[in-house]
mmCIF file of C-alpha atoms and ligand atoms in Angstrom:
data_model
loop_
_atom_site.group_PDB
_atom_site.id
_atom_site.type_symbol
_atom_site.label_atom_id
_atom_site.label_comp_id
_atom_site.label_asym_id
_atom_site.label_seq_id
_atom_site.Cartn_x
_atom_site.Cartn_y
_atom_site.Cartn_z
ATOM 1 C CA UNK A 25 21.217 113.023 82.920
ATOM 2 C CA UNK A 26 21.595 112.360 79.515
ATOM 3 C CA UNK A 27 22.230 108.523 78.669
ATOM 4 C CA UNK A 28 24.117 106.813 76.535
ATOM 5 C CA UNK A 29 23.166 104.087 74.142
ATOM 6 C CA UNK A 30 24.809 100.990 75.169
ATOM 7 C CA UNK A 31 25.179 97.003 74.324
ATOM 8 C CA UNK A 32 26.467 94.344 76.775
ATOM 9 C CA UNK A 33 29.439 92.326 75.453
ATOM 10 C CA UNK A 34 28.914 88.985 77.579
ATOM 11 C CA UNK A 35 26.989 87.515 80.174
ATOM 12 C CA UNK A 36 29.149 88.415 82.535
ATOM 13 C CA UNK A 37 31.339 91.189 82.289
ATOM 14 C CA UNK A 38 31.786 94.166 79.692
ATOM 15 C CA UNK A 39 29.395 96.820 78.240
ATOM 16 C CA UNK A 40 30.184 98.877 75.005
ATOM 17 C CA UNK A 41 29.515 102.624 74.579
ATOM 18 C CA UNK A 42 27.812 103.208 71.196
ATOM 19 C CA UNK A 43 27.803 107.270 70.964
ATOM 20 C CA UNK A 44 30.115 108.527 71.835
ATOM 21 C CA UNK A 45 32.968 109.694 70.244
ATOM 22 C CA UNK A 46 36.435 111.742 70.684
ATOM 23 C CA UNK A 47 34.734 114.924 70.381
ATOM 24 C CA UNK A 48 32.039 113.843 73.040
ATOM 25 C CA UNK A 49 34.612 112.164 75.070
ATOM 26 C CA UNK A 50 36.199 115.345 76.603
ATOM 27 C CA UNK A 51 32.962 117.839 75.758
ATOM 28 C CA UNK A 52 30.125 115.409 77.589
ATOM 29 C CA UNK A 53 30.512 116.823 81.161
ATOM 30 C CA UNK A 54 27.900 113.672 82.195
ATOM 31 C CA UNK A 55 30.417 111.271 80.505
ATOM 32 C CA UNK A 56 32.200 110.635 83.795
ATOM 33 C CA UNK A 57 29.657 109.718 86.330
ATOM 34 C CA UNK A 58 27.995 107.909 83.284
ATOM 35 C CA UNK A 59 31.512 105.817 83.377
ATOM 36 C CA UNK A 60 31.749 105.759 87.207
ATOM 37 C CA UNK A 61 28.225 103.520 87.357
ATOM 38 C CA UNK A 62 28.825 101.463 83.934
ATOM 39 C CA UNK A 63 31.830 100.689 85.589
ATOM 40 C CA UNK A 64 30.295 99.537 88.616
ATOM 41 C CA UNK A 65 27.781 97.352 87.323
ATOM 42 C CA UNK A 66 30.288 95.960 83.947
ATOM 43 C CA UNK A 67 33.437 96.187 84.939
ATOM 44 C CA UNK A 68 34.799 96.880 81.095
ATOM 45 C CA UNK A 69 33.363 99.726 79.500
ATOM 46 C CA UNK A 70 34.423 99.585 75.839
ATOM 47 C CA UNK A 71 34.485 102.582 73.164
ATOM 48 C CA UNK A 72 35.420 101.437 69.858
ATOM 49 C CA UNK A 73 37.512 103.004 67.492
ATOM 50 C CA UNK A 74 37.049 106.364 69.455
ATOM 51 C CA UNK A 75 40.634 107.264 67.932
ATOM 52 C CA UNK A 76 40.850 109.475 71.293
ATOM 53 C CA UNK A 77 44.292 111.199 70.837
ATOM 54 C CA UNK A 78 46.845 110.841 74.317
ATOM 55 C CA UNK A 79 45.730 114.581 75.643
ATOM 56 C CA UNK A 80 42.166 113.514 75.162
ATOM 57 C CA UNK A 81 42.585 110.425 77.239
ATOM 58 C CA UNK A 82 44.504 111.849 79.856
ATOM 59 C CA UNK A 83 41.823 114.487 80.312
ATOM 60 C CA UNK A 84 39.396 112.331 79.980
ATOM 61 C CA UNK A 85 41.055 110.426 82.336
ATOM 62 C CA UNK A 86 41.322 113.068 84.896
ATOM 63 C CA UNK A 87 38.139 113.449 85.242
ATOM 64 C CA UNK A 88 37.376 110.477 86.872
ATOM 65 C CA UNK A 89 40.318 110.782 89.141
ATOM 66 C CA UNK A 90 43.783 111.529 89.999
ATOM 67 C CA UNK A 91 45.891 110.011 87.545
ATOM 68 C CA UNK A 92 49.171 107.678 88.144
ATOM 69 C CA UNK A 93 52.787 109.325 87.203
ATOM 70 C CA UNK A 94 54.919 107.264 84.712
ATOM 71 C CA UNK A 95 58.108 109.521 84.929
ATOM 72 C CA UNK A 96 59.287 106.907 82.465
ATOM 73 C CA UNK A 97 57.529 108.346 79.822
ATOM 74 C CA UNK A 98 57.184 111.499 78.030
ATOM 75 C CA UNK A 99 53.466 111.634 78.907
ATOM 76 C CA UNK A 100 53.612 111.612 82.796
ATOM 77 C CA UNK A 101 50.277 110.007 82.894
ATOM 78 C CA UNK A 102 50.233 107.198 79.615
ATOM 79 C CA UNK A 103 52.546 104.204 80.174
ATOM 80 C CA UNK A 104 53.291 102.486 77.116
ATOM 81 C CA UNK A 105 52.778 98.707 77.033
ATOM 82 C CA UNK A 106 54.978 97.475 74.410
ATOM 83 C CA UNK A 107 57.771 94.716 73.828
ATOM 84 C CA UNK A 108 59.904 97.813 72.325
ATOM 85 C CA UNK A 109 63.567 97.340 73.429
ATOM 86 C CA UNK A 110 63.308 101.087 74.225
ATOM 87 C CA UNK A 111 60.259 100.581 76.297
ATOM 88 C CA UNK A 112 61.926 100.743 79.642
ATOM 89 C CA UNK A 113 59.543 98.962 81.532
ATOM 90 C CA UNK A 114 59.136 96.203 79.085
ATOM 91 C CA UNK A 115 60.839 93.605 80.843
ATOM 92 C CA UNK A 116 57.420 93.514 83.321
ATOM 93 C CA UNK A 117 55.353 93.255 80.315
ATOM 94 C CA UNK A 118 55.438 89.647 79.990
ATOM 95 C CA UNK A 119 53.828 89.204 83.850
ATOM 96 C CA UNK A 120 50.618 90.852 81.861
ATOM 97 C CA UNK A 121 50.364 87.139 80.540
ATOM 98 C CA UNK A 122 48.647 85.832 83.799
ATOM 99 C CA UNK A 123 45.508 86.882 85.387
ATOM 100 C CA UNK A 124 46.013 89.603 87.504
ATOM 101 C CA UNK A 125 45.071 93.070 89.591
ATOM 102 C CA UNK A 126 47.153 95.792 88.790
ATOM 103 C CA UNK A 127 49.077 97.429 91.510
ATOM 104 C CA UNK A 128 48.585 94.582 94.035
ATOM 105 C CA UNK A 129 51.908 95.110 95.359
ATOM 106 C CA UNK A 130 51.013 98.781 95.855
ATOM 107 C CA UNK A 131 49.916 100.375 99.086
ATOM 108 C CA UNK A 132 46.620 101.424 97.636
ATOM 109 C CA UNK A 133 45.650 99.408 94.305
ATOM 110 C CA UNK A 134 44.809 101.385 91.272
ATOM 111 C CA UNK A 135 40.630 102.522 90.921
ATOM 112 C CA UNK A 136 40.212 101.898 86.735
ATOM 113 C CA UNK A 137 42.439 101.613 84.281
ATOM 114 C CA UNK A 138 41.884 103.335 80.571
ATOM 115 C CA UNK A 139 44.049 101.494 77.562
ATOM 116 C CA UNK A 140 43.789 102.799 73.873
ATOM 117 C CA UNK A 141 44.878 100.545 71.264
ATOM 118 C CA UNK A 142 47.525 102.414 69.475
ATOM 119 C CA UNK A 143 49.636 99.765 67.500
ATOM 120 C CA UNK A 144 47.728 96.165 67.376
ATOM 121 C CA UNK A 145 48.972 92.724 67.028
ATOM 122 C CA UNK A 146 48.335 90.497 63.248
ATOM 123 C CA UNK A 147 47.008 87.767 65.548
ATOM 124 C CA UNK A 148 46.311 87.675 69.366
ATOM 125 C CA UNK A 149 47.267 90.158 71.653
ATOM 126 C CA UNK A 150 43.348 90.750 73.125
ATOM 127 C CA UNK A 151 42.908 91.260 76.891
ATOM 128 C CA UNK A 152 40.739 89.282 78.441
ATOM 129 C CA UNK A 153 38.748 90.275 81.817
ATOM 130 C CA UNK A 154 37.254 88.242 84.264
ATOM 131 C CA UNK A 155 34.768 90.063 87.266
ATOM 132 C CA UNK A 156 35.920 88.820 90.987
ATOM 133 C CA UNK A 157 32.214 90.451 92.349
ATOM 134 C CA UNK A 158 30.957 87.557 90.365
ATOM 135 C CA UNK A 159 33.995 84.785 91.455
ATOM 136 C CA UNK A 160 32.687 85.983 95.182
ATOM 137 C CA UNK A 161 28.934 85.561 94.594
ATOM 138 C CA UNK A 162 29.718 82.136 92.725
ATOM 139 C CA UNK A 163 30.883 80.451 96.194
ATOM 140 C CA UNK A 164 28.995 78.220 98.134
ATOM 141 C CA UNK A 165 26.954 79.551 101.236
ATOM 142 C CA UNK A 166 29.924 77.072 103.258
ATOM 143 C CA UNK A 167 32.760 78.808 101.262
ATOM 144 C CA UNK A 168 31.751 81.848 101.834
ATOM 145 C CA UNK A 169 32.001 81.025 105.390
ATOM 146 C CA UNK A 170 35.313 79.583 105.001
ATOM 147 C CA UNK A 171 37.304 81.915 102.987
ATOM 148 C CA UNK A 172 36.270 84.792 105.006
ATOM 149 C CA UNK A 173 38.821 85.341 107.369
ATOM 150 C CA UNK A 174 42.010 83.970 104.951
ATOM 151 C CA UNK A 175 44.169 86.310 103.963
ATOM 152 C CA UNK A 176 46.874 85.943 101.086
ATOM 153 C CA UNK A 177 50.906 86.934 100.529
ATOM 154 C CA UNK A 178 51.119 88.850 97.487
ATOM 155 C CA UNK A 179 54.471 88.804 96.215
ATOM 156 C CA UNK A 180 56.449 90.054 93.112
ATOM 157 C CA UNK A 181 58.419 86.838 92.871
ATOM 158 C CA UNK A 182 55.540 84.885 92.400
ATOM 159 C CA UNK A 183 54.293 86.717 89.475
ATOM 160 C CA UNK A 184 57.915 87.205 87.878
ATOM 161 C CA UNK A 185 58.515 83.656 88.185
ATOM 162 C CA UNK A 186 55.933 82.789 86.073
ATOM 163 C CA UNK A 187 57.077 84.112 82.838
ATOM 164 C CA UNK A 188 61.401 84.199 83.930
ATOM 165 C CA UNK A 189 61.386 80.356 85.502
ATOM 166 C CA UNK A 190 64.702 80.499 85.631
ATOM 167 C CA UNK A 191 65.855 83.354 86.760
ATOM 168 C CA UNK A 192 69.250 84.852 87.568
ATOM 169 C CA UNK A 193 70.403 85.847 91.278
ATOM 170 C CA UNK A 194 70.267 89.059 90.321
ATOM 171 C CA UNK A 195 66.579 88.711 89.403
ATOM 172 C CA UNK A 196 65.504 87.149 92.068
ATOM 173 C CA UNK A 197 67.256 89.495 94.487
ATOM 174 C CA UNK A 198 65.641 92.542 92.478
ATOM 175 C CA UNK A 199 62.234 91.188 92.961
ATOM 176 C CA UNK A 200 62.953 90.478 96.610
ATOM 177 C CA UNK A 201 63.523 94.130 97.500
ATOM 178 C CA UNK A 202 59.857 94.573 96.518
ATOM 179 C CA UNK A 203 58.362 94.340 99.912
ATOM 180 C CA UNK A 204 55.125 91.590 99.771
ATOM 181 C CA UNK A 205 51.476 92.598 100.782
ATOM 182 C CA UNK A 206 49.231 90.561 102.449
ATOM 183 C CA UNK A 207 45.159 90.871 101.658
ATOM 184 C CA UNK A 208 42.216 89.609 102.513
ATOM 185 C CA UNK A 209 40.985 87.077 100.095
ATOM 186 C CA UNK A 210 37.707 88.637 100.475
ATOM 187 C CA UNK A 211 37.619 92.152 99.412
ATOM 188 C CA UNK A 212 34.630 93.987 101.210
ATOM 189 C CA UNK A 213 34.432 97.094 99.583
ATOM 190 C CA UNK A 214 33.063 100.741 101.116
ATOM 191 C CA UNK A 215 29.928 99.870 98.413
ATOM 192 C CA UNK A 216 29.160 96.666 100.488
ATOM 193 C CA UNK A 217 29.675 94.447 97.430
ATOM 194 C CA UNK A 218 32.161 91.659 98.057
ATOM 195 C CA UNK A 219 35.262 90.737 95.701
ATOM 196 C CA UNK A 220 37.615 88.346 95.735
ATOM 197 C CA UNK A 221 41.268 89.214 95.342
ATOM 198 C CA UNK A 222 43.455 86.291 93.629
ATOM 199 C CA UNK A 223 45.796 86.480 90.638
ATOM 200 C CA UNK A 224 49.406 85.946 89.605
ATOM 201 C CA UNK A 225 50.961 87.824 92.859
ATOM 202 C CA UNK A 226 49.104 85.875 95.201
ATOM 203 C CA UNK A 227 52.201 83.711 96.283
ATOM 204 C CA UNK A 228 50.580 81.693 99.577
ATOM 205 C CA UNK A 229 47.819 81.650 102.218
ATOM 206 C CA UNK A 230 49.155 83.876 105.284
ATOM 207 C CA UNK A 231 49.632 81.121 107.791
ATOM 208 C CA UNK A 232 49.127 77.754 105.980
ATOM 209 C CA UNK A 233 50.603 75.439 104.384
ATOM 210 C CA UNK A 234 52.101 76.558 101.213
ATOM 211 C CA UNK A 235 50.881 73.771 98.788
ATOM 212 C CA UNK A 236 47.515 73.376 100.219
ATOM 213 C CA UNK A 237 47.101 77.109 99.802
ATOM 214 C CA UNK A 238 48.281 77.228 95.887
ATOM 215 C CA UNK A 239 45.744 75.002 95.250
ATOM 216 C CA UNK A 240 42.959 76.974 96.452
ATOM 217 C CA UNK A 241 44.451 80.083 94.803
ATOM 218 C CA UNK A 242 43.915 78.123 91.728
ATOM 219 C CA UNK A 243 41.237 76.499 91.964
ATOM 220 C CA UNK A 244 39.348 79.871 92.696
ATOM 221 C CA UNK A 245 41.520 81.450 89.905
ATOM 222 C CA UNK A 246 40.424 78.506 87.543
ATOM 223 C CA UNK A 247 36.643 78.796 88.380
ATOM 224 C CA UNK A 248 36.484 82.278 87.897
ATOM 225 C CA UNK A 249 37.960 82.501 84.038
ATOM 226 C CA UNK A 250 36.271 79.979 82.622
ATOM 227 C CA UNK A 251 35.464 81.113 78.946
ATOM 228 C CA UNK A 252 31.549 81.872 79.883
ATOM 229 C CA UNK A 253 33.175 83.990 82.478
ATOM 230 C CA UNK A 254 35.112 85.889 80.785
ATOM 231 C CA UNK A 255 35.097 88.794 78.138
ATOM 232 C CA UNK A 256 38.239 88.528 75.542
ATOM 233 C CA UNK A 257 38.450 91.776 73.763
ATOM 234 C CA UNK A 258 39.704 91.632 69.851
ATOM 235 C CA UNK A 259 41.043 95.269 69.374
ATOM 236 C CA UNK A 260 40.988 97.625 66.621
ATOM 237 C CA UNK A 261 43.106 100.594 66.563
ATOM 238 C CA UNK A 262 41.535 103.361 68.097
ATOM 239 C CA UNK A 263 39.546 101.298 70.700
ATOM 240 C CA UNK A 264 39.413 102.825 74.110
ATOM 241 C CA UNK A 265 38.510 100.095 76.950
ATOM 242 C CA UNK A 266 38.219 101.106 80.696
ATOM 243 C CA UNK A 267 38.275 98.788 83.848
ATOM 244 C CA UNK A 268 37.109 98.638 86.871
ATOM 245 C CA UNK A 269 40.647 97.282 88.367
ATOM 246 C CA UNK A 270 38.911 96.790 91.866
ATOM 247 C CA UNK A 271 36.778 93.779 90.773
ATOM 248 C CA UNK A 272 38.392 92.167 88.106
ATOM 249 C CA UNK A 273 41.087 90.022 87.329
ATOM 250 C CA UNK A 274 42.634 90.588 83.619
ATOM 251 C CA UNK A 275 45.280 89.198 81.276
ATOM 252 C CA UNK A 276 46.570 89.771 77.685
ATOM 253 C CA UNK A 277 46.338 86.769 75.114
ATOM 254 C CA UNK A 278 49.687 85.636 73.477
ATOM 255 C CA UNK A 279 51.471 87.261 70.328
ATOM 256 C CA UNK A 280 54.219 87.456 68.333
ATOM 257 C CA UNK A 281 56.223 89.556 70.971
ATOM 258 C CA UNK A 282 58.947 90.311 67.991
ATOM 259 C CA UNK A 283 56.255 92.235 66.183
ATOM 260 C CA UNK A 284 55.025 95.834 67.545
ATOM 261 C CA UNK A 285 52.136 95.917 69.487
ATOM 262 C CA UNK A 286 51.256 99.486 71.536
ATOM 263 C CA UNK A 287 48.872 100.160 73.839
ATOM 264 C CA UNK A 288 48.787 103.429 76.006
ATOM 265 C CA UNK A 289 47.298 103.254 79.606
ATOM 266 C CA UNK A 290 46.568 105.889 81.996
ATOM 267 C CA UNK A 291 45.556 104.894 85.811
ATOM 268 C CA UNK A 292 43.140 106.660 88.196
ATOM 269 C CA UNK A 293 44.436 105.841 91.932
ATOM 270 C CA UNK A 294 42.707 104.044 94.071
ATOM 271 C CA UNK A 295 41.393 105.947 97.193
ATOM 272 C CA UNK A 296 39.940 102.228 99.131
ATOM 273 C CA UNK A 297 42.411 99.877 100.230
ATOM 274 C CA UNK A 298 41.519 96.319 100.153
ATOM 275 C CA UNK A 299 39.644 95.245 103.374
HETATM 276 C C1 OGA B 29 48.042 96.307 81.864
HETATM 277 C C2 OGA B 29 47.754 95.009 81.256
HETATM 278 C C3 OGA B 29 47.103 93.886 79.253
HETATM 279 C C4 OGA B 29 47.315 94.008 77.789
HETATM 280 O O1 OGA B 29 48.343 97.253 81.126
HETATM 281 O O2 OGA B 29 47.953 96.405 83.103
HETATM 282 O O3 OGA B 29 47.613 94.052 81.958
HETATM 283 O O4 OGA B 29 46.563 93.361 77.045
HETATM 284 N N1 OGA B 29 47.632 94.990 79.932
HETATM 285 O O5 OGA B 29 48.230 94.720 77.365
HETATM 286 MN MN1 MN B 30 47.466 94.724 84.081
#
């Protein structure tokens, strides 16, 4: 199998493709699997300023899975994340803010998520990416014990909350029709590597009390994005970053939310719920 030339991008987390580019993206029929395992040992896989147009994304896209449908969009499978009033799913947006897995809410939670850089922010607007393999192997021997049978109440509210603290009846009865989830906090995947699952849906420990939960939440949350934890990726236009969605957490960094910032995102489902 031909390899590619690659460079890690911290200690942690994140690995950048150096050659490959658009035309190799959709011709190199090795470029998937090479994805599949970069993924699996990185968690990010970065190719800068590939320029990959939307058709080449989506079909590069395919190729590692079945893609999510946006019927929002007129692209079926790229969701744009932008503040644009005409952006119909921009109100969410701001819940990107907090460290989070996509789709936790969801029956099955997204596989890997590909985002080009289309429009970028002046100043800030990176995504940052923290691995939750490593936030597992980080515990104690006696936490690993501990946490192993807790499971946690994922719930829209919490996450909405966050960035609409006061929010209108309406609101809060909107985000109450989503139904909540409830996972392990210990994710022990089909591969036999361990995760854990935290972020800004995880509302309460099933079964406990509610404050003494929230603080383990974030004190696990905390100790797993500290800054030598975590990769924080400045984008160019053009850049193309994957992630493994299964075992990180992610965020994006604050920016002027009145100028235009685009990113375009295709999903790959998920076939392995969390167990
Ligand atoms: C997402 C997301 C972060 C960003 O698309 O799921 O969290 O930086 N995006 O836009
Ligand atoms: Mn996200």
């Amino acid at each position: 199998m031909p390899a590619v030339a690659t460079r890690e991008l911290s200690e942690k987390v994140g690995v950048e493709v150096l050659d490959v580019d658009a035309e190799r993206l959709t011709a190199d029929p090795d470029l998937p699997h090479i994805c599949h395992d970069l993924l699996e040992r990185y968690g990010v896989v970065l190719f800068r300023e590939l320029h990959a147009t939307e058709a080449a994304q989506v079909e590069f896209g395919a190729k590692l899975g079945e893609l999510a449908v946006f019927p929002q969009f007129p692209n079926k499978h790229v969701m744009e994340i932008s503040f644009d009033p005409a952006n119909p799913l921009a109100p969410y947006f701001p819940s990107n803010d907090y460290w989070h897995i996509d789709g936790c809410l969801d029956r099955m939670i997204a596989k890997t998520s590909v985002m080009s850089a289309r429009v970028i922010a002046a100043r800030g607007g990176e995504t940052a990416f923290a691995s939750t393999y490593v936030a597992y192997d980080e515990l104690s021997e006696r936490e690993k014990k501990e946490l192993a049978d807790i499971r946690v109440v994922h719930k829209m509210a919490r996450v909405q909350r966050l960035s609409h603290p006061n929010p209108t009846p309406e609101q809060i009865a909107e985000w109450e029709r989503r139904p909540a989830r409830v996972h392990p906090l210990v994710w022990q995947h089909e591969s036999g590597r361990r995760s854990l699952v935290f972020g800004a849906t995880a509302a309460y420990i099933d079964g406990s009390d509610p404050a003494n939960g929230r603080q383990l939440l974030d004190d696990l949350e905390h100790r797993a994005t500290t800054p030598d934890r975590v990769y924080t990726h400045t984008w160019s236009v053009g850049d193309m970053v994957l992630w493994d969605n299964t075992g990180l957490v992610h965020r994006a960094c604050e920016f002027d939310r009145s100028e235009p910032r685009r990113m375009a995102r295709s999903t790959v489902l998920g076939s392995e719920p969390i167990a």
